[in-house]
XYZ file of C-alpha atoms in Angstrom:
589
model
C -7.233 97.860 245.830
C -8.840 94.466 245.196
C -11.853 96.070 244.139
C -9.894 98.254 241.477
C -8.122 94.938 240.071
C -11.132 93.009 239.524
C -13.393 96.378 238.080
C -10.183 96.357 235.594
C -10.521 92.729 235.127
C -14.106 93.235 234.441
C -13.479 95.622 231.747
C -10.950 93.863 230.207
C -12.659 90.587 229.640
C -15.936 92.656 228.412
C -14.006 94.241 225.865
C -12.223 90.941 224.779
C -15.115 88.733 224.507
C -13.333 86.272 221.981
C -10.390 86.086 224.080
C -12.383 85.641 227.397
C -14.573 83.385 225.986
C -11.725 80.886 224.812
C -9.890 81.244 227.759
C -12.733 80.288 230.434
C -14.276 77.816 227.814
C -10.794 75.947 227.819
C -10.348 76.474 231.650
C -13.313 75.456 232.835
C -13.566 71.883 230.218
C -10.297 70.976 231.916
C -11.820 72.253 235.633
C -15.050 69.784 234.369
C -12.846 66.632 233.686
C -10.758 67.445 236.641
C -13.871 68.039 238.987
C -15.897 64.694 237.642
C -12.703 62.211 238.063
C -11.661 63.886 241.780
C -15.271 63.092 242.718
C -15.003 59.634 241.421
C -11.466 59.586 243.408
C -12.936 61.211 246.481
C -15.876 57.910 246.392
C -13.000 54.756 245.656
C -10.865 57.061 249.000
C -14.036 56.693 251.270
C -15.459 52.975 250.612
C -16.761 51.737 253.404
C -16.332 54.703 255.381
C -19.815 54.751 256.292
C -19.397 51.818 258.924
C -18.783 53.704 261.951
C -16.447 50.650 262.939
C -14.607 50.893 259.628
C -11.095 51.068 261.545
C -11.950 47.863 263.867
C -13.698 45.484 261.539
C -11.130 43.329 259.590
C -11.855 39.776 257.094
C -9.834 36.577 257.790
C -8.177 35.608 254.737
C -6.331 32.086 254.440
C -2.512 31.746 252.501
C -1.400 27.858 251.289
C 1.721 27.023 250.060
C 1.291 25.658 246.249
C 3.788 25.387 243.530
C 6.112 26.985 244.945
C 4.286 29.752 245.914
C 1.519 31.095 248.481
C -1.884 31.467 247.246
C -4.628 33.467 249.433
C -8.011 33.010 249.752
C -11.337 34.555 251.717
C -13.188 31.117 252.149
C -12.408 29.244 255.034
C -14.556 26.379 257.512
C -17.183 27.106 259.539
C -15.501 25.844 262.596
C -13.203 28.975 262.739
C -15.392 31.436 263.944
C -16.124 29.303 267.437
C -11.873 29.023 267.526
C -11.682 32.241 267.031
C -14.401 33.644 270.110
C -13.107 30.841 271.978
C -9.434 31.397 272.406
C -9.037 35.079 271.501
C -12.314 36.787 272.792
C -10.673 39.423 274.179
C -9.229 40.460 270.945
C -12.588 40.370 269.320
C -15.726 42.033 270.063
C -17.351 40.181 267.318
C -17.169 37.487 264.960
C -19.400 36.798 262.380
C -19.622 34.296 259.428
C -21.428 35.573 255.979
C -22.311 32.725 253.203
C -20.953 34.545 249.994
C -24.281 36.587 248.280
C -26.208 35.004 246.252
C -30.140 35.419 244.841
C -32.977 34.083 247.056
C -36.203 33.845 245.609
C -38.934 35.799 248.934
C -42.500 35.007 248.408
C -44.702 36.943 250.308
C -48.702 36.018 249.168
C -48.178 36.424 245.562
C -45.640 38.138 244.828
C -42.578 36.057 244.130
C -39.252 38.393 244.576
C -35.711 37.595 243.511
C -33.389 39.764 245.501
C -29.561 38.969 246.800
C -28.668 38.337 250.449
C -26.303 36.088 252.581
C -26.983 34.121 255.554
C -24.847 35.677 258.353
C -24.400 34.793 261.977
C -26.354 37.528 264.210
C -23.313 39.760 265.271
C -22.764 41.023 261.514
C -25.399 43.744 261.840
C -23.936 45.293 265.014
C -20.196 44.928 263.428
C -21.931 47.006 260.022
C -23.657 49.550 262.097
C -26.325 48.847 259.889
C -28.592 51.690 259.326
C -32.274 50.619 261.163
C -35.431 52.001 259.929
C -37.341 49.809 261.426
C -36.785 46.952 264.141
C -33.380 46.375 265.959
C -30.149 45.108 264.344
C -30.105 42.326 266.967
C -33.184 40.509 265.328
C -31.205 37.665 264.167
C -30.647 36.589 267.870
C -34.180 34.966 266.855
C -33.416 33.021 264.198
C -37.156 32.735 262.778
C -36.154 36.691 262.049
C -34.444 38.432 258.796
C -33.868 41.828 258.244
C -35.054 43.415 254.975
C -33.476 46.897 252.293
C -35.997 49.000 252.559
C -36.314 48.577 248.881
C -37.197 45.184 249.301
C -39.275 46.025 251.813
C -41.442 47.923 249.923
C -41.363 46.016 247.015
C -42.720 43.249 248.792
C -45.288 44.706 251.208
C -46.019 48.450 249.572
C -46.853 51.074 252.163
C -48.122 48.281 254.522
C -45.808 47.951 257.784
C -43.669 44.764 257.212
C -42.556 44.739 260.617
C -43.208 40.760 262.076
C -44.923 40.039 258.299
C -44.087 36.132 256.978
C -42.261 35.490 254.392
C -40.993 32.303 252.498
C -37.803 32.100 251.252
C -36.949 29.855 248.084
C -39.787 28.355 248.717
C -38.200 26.134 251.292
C -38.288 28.258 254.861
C -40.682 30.378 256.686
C -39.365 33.075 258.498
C -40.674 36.863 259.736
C -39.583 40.097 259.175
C -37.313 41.948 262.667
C -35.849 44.909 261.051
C -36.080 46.939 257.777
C -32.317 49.066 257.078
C -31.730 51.746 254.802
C -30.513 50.494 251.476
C -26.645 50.307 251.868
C -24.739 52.598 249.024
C -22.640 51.588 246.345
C -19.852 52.535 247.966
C -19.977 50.211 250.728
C -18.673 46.704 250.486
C -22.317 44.915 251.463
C -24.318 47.161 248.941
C -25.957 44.362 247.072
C -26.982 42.442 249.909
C -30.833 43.134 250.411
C -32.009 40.638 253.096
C -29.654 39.152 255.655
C -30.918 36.091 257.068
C -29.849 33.576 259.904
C -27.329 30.891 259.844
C -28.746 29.357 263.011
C -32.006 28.797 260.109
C -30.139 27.699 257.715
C -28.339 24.726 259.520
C -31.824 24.184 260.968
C -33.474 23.463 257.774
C -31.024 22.382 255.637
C -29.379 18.561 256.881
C -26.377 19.025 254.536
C -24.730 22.031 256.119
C -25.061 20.304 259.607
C -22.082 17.875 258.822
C -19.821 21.113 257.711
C -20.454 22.770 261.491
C -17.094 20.230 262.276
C -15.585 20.053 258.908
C -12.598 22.026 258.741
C -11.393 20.790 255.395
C -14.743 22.334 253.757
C -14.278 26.138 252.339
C -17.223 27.904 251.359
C -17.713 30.705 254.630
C -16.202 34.472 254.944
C -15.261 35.016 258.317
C -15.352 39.312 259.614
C -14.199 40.472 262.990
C -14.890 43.580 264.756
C -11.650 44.013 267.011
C -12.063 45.125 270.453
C -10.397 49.064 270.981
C -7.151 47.661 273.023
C -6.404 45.316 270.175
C -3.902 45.482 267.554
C -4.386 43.811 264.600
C -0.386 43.317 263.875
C -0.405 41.416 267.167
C -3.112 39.362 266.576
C -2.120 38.790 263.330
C 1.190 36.977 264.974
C -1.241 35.009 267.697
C -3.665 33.810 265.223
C -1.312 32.760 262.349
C -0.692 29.101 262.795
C -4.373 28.194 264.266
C -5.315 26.543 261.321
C -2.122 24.132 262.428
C -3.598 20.418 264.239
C -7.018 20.942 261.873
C -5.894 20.414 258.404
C -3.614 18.211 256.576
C -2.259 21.307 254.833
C 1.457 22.138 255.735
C 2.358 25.765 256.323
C -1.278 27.028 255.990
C -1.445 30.465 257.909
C -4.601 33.373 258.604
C -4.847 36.900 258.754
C -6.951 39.749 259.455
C -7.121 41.744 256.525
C -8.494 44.963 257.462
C -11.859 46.731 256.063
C -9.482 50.287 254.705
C -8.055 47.821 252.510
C -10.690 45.665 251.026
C -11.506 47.800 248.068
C -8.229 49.397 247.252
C -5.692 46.674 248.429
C -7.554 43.303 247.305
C -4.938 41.888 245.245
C -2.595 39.463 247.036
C 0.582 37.924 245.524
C 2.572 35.450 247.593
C 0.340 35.477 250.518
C 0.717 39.178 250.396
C -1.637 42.571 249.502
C 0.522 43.978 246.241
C -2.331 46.308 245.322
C -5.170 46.292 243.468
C -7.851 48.939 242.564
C -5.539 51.461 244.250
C -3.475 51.374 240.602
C -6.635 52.465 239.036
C -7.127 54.913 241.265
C -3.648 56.614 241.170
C -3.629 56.223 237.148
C -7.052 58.431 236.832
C -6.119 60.983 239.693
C -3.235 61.578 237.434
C -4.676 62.232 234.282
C -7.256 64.369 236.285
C -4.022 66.680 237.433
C -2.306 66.561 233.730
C -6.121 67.790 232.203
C -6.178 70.281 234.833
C -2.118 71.131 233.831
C -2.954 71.566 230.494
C -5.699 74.058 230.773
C -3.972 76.067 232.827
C -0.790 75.775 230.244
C -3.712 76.919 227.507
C -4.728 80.071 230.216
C -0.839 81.045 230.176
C -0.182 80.712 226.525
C -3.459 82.776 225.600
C -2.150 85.033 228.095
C 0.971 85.553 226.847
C 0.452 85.841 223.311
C -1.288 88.395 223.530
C 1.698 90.686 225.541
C 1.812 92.746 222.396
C -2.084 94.464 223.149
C -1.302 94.427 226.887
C 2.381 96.097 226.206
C 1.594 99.662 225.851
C -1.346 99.432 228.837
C 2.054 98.677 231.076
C 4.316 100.887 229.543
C 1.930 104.056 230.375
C 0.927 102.225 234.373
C 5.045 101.947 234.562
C 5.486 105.934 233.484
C 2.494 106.964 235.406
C 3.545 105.528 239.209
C 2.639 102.232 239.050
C 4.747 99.309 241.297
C 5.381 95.987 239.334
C 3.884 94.306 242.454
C 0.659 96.819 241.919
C 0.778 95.142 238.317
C 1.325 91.545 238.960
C -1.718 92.130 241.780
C -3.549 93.342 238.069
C -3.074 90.410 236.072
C -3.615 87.775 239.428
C -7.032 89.514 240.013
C -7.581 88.983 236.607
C -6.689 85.722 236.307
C -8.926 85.274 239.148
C -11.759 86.897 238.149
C -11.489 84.374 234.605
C -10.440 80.962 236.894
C -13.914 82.317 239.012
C -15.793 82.404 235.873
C -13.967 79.270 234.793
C -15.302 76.820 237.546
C -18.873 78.410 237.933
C -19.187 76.846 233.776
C -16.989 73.713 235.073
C -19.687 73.204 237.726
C -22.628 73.202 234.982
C -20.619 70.962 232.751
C -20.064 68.645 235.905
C -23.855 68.726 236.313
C -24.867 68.259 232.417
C -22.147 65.127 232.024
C -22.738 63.554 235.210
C -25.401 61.078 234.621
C -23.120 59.917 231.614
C -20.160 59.474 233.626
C -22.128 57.652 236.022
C -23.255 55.090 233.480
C -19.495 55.071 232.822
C -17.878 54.440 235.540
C -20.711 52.512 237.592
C -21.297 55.253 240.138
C -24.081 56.944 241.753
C -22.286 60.265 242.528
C -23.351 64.209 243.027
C -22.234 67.256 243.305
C -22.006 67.796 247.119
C -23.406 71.241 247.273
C -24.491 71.387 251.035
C -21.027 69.710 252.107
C -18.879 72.625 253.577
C -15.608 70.734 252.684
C -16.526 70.604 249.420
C -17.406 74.227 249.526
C -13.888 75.147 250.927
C -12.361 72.394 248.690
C -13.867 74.512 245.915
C -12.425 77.960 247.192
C -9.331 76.885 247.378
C -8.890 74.939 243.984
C -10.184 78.469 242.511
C -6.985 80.228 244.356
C -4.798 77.983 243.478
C -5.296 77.549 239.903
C -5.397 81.386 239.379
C -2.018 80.996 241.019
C -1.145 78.695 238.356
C -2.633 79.249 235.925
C -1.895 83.610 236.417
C 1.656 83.296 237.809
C 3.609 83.504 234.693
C 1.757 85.778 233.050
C 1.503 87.995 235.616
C 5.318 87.890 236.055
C 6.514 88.194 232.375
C 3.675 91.048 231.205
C 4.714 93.193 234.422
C 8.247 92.955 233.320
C 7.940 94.797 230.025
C 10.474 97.910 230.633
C 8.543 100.999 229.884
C 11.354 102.989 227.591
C 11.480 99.833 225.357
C 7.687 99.029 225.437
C 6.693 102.927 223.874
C 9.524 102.814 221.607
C 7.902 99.336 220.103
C 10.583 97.213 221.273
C 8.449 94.055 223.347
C 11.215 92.061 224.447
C 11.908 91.899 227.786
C 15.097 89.939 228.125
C 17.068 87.004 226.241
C 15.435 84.482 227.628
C 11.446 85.897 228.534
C 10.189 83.693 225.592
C 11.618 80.624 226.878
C 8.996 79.731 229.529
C 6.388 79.807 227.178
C 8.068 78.018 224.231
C 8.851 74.811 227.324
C 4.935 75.263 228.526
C 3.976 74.679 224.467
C 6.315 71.729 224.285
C 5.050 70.464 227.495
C 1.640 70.850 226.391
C 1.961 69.004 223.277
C 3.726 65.835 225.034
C 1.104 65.512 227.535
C -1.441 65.950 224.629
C -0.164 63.541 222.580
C 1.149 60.884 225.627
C -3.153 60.717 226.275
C -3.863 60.577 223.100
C -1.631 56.970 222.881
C -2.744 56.283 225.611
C -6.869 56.566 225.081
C -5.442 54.391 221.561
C -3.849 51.915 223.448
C -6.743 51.687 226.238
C -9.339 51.452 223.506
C -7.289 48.226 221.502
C -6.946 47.167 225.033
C -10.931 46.822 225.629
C -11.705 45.892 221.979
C -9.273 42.765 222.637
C -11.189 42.142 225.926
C -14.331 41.848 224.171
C -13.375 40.085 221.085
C -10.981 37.971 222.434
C -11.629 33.673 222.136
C -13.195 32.451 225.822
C -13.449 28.765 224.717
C -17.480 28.842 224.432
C -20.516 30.763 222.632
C -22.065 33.196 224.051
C -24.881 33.857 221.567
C -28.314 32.936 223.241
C -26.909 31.026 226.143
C -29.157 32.044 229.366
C -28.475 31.035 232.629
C -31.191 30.356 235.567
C -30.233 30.300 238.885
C -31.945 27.190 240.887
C -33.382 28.933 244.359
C -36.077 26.902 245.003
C -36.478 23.320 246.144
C -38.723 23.101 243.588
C -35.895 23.047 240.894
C -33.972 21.590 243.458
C -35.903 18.113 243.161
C -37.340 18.533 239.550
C -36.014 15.860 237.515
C -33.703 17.005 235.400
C -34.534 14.727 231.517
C -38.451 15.657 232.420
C -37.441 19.271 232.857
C -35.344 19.382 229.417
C -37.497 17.425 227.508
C -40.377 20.125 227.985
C -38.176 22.866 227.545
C -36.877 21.374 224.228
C -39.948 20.447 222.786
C -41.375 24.305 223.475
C -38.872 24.817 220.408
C -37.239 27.637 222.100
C -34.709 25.795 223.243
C -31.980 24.279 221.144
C -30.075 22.655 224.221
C -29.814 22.504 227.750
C -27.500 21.314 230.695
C -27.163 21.377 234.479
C -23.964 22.321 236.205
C -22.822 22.627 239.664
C -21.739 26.794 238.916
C -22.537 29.408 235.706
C -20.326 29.175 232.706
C -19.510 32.802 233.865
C -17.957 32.276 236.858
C -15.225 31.439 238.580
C -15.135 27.978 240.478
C -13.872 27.464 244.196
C -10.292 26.202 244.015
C -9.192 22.977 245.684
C -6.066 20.377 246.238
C -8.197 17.377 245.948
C -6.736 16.180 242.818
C -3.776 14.103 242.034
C -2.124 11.351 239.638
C 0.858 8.488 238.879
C 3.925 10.401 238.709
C 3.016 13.471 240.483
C 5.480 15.277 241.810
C 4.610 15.368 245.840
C 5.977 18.923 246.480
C 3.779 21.006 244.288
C 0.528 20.179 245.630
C -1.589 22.070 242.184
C -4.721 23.837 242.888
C -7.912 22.591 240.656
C -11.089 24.334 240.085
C -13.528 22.059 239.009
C -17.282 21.817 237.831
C -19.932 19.064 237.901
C -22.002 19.015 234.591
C -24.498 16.539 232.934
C -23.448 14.934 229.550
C -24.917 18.181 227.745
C -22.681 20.781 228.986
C -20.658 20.533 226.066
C -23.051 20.897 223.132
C -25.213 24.014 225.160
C -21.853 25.821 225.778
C -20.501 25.349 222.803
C -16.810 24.130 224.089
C -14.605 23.281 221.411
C -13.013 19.549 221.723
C -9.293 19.946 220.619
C -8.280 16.012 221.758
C -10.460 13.012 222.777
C -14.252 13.046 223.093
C -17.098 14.573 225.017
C -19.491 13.539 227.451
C -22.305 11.127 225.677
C -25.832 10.584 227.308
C -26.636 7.386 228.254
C -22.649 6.335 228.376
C -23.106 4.857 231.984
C -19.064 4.885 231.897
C -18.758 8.609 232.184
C -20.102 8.984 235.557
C -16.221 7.776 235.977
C -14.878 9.658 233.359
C -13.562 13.296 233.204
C -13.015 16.027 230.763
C -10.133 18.443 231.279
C -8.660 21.618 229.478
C -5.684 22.338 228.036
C -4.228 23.983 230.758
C -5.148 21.068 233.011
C -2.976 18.673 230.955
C 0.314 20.728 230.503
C -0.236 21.144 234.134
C -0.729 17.176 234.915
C 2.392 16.553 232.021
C 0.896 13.145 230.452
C 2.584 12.519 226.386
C -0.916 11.109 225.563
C -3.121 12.530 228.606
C -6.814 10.709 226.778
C -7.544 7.121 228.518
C -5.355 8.224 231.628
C -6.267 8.256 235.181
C -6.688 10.554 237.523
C -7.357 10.513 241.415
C -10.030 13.737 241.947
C -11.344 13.708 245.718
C -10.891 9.835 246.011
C -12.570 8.752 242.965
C -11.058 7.306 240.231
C -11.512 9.212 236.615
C -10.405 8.424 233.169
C -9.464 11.543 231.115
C -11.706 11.325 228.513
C -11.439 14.625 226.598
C -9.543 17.774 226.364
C -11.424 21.054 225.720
């Protein structure tokens, strides 16, 4: 029987190549768009999956009370990790502190490398399951030792085995190599990180971070925990809460384990609690995958249906001659089938074609999984079910034609057969014209982004990262002199973060006729007098830095925001208190 239905199919589509051809060309570009975004979907659903301890590895994250509200953050002392081994080990089977990424120049002979990496305390390897190549994930236990990406790995020492090879890093400290690791995806949390190297090093060799091993009032550190199998994390949540209570001067401050399912998907917190985040995103583009998907299958039933007129007589004659209406709707499923078949084998090709462009887009590295056999069932059964869909009502209202009426020329089949299809044409044309706004609205959405005022100029500004201690200790008027007088550069400043990004928040800061229950949060940079002319701020009150004004070492410059914020009538020549130092408002930007 099911060879008969799809031998019909077969015939019919050959002798309707027009027809066939629009129908499985507009199947299969909504299959395409509908495959490509559930793959995207399918990669922001399994982030970080590739830990095997994804389910037990959680991040502490800090809430404050401020203005009224609670305000959470991921950086938090160094001193909580030995609180936390020390009083709830057996909740924990590891804790491990990372220093937030950031670009370390590796020399290795003479080849001078900048690659990103963190310096982590020796149980963060274990806790990521990091894949080994080479060496043993418990090579920061020495902590002369680093493990390397094998991309960096290779980079720096070719085909030559780096195992135990020396390497300096920012110029500064000599350490060896204990482990090379497969490069971590994009889709896991640690991806950019390419060399993880030893806290135990850092403090050794650098004085300053020795004073914050006690300082609990210094944020800078992310804190992960792997949780031991008994443990459960809304328990622990409850122990751990107040520990921060007895080591700051900040009231009400709490902790939490935020665990590693939620990082990517629930990383937006609102009054000391996850709201959401990328999981929006997510939701909004697996639903215009299903409406795409929707409307070519409303396209398969309307081409379908229109053309009951040729298809009318064909039943009429089946009906006369023996034929079952189930035997019929069996006919026009199979072919249905046979087109939605056709359909995806072109939406696959598309998939393949577009798929270096929509990874570009959207900032993926993904593939079609051909070897996977979920994917391969997965596949099957989105076939089935959209020649269910997409099949259904055609199959139902053609095999309804009565076969008296259909030979005598009369095609109707009841008062209210046409009404289906006139609701799927509506329907079509809302969601049509709903994504149409929409892709408008998104579009004025990102121009806006891109145009709109951020306060500086842009054009020509470069920013260089100081990794070495030999920028470290240059001096800085020697340093800009040359560079200015190479006539390449028009200005140039130091300052204490990039123009780009976003500074640490603290509650250092206060003033005469503050109010003592809001407690503001103020994120603040440390610039030389230049800042302002290389940047390109614009002044709207007061003045700016000067060079060789020995008076502004005292003196600060705040923004707009800063001064509604602080409430002064005439906020230039007032004082401030910013983390006990006394500074006169010199300028608003």
């Amino acid at each position: 029987m099911l060879r008969s239905w799809l031998l019909t199919a077969w015939r019919y589509a050959r002798n309707s190549r027009l027809y066939t051809l629009l129908n499985v060309a507009g199947l299969a570009t909504g299959a395409a768009v509908f495959l490509l975004i559930a793959l995207w979907v399918r990669d922001e659903l399994s982030f970080d999956t590739l830990h095997a301890n994804y389910h037990r590895i959680a991040q502490v994250m800090d809430n404050q009370p401020a203005d009224g509200a609670i305000t959470t953050s991921d950086l938090l002392p160094i001193p909580l990790a030995a609180e936390l081994r020390n009083r709830y080990g057996d909740d924990f089977r590891r804790v491990a502190l990372y220093w937030p990424n950031f670009r370390h120049i590796l020399t290795s002979g003479d080849k001078h490398i900048a690659q990103p990496g963190s310096w982590v305390q020796p149980d963060l390897p274990a806790m990521l399951t990091l894949p080994m190549l080479e060496g043993s994930r418990d090579a920061l236990q020495d902590r002369s030792r680093v493990l390397l990406a094998h991309s960096l790995a290779t980079a720096l020492f070719g085909t030559a085995d780096p195992m135990n090879r020396t390497l300096r890093v920012d110029n500064a400290i000599q350490v060896r190599v204990g482990g090379v690791f497969e490069d971590l995806p994009a889709s896991s949390s640690f991806h950019e990180a390419k060399i993880f190297l030893s806290l135990d090093k850092a403090v050794d060799e650098m004085a300053w971070l020795q004073a914050d091993l006690s300082a609990w009032d210094t944020r800078g550190w992310k804190l992960y925990v792997q949780l031991n199998d008994h443990a459960d994390i809304g328990r622990i949540n409850r122990n751990i809460a107040g520990l921060m209570a007895g080591h700051t001067k900040i009231a009400g401050e709490t902790i939490f384990l935020h665990p590693m399912s939620s990082w990517h998907l629930y990383n937006t917190f609102a009054n000391g609690a996850a709201v959401g985040g990328r999981i929006g995103i997510v939701r909004l583009f697996a639903g215009i995958g299903a409406f795409v998907l929707l409307l070519a299958c409303i396209n398969f039933m309307n081409l379908s249906t229109a053309r009951s007129g040729k298809r009318a007589k064909e039943v009429g004659i089946r009906r006369v001659i023996g034929s079952l209406r189930s035997q019929l709707i069996g006919q026009f499923l199979g072919e249905a089938l046979l087109l939605t078949t056709l359909s995806v084998i072109l939406a696959l090709g598309i998939a393949l074609l577009s798929m270096p462009l929509f990874n570009g887009l959207a900032g993926k590295d993904l593939g079609i999984p051909w070897t996977d056999p979920q994917f391969a069932l997965l596949l099957l059964g989105f076939i089935v079910v959209t020649a269910l869909l997409a099949g259904s009502y055609p199959a139902f209202y053609l095999s309804g034609f009565r076969p008296v009426k259909v030979l005598k020329g009369d095609l109707s089949s009841g008062p209210w057969a046409s009404q289906p299809r006139k609701l799927l044409v509506v329907l079509q044309f809302t969601i049509s014209i709903s994504l149409v706004i929409a892709t408008i609205l998104i579009g004025r959405q990102i121009s806006y982004a891109k145009e709109r005022p951020i306060g500086y100029s842009r054009a020509g500004l470069l920013d260089i990262g100081k990794n070495t201690s030999d920028l470290y200790q240059a001096h800085y008027d020697a340093l800009r002199n040359d560079l200015l007088n190479t006539g390449a550069v028009s200005q140039m400043t130091e300052a204490s973060i990039s123009a780009t990004e976003a500074p640490i928040a603290a509650r250092g800061v206060s003033w005469l006729g503050e109010d003592s229950a809001s407690r503001p949060s103020f994120t603040t940079v440390s610039i030389t007098a230049d800042y302002g002319p290389t940047i390109g701020w614009q002044i709207v009150a007061g003045r700016d830095f000067r060079r060789g004004f020995a008076t502004d070492s005292g003196s600060v410059v705040i923004n707009e925001s800063a001064a509604r914020l602080i409430g002064f009538s005439k906020p230039i020549g007032k004082e401030i208190r910013a983390y006990s130092q006394r500074l006169t408002i010199i300028g608003i930007v």
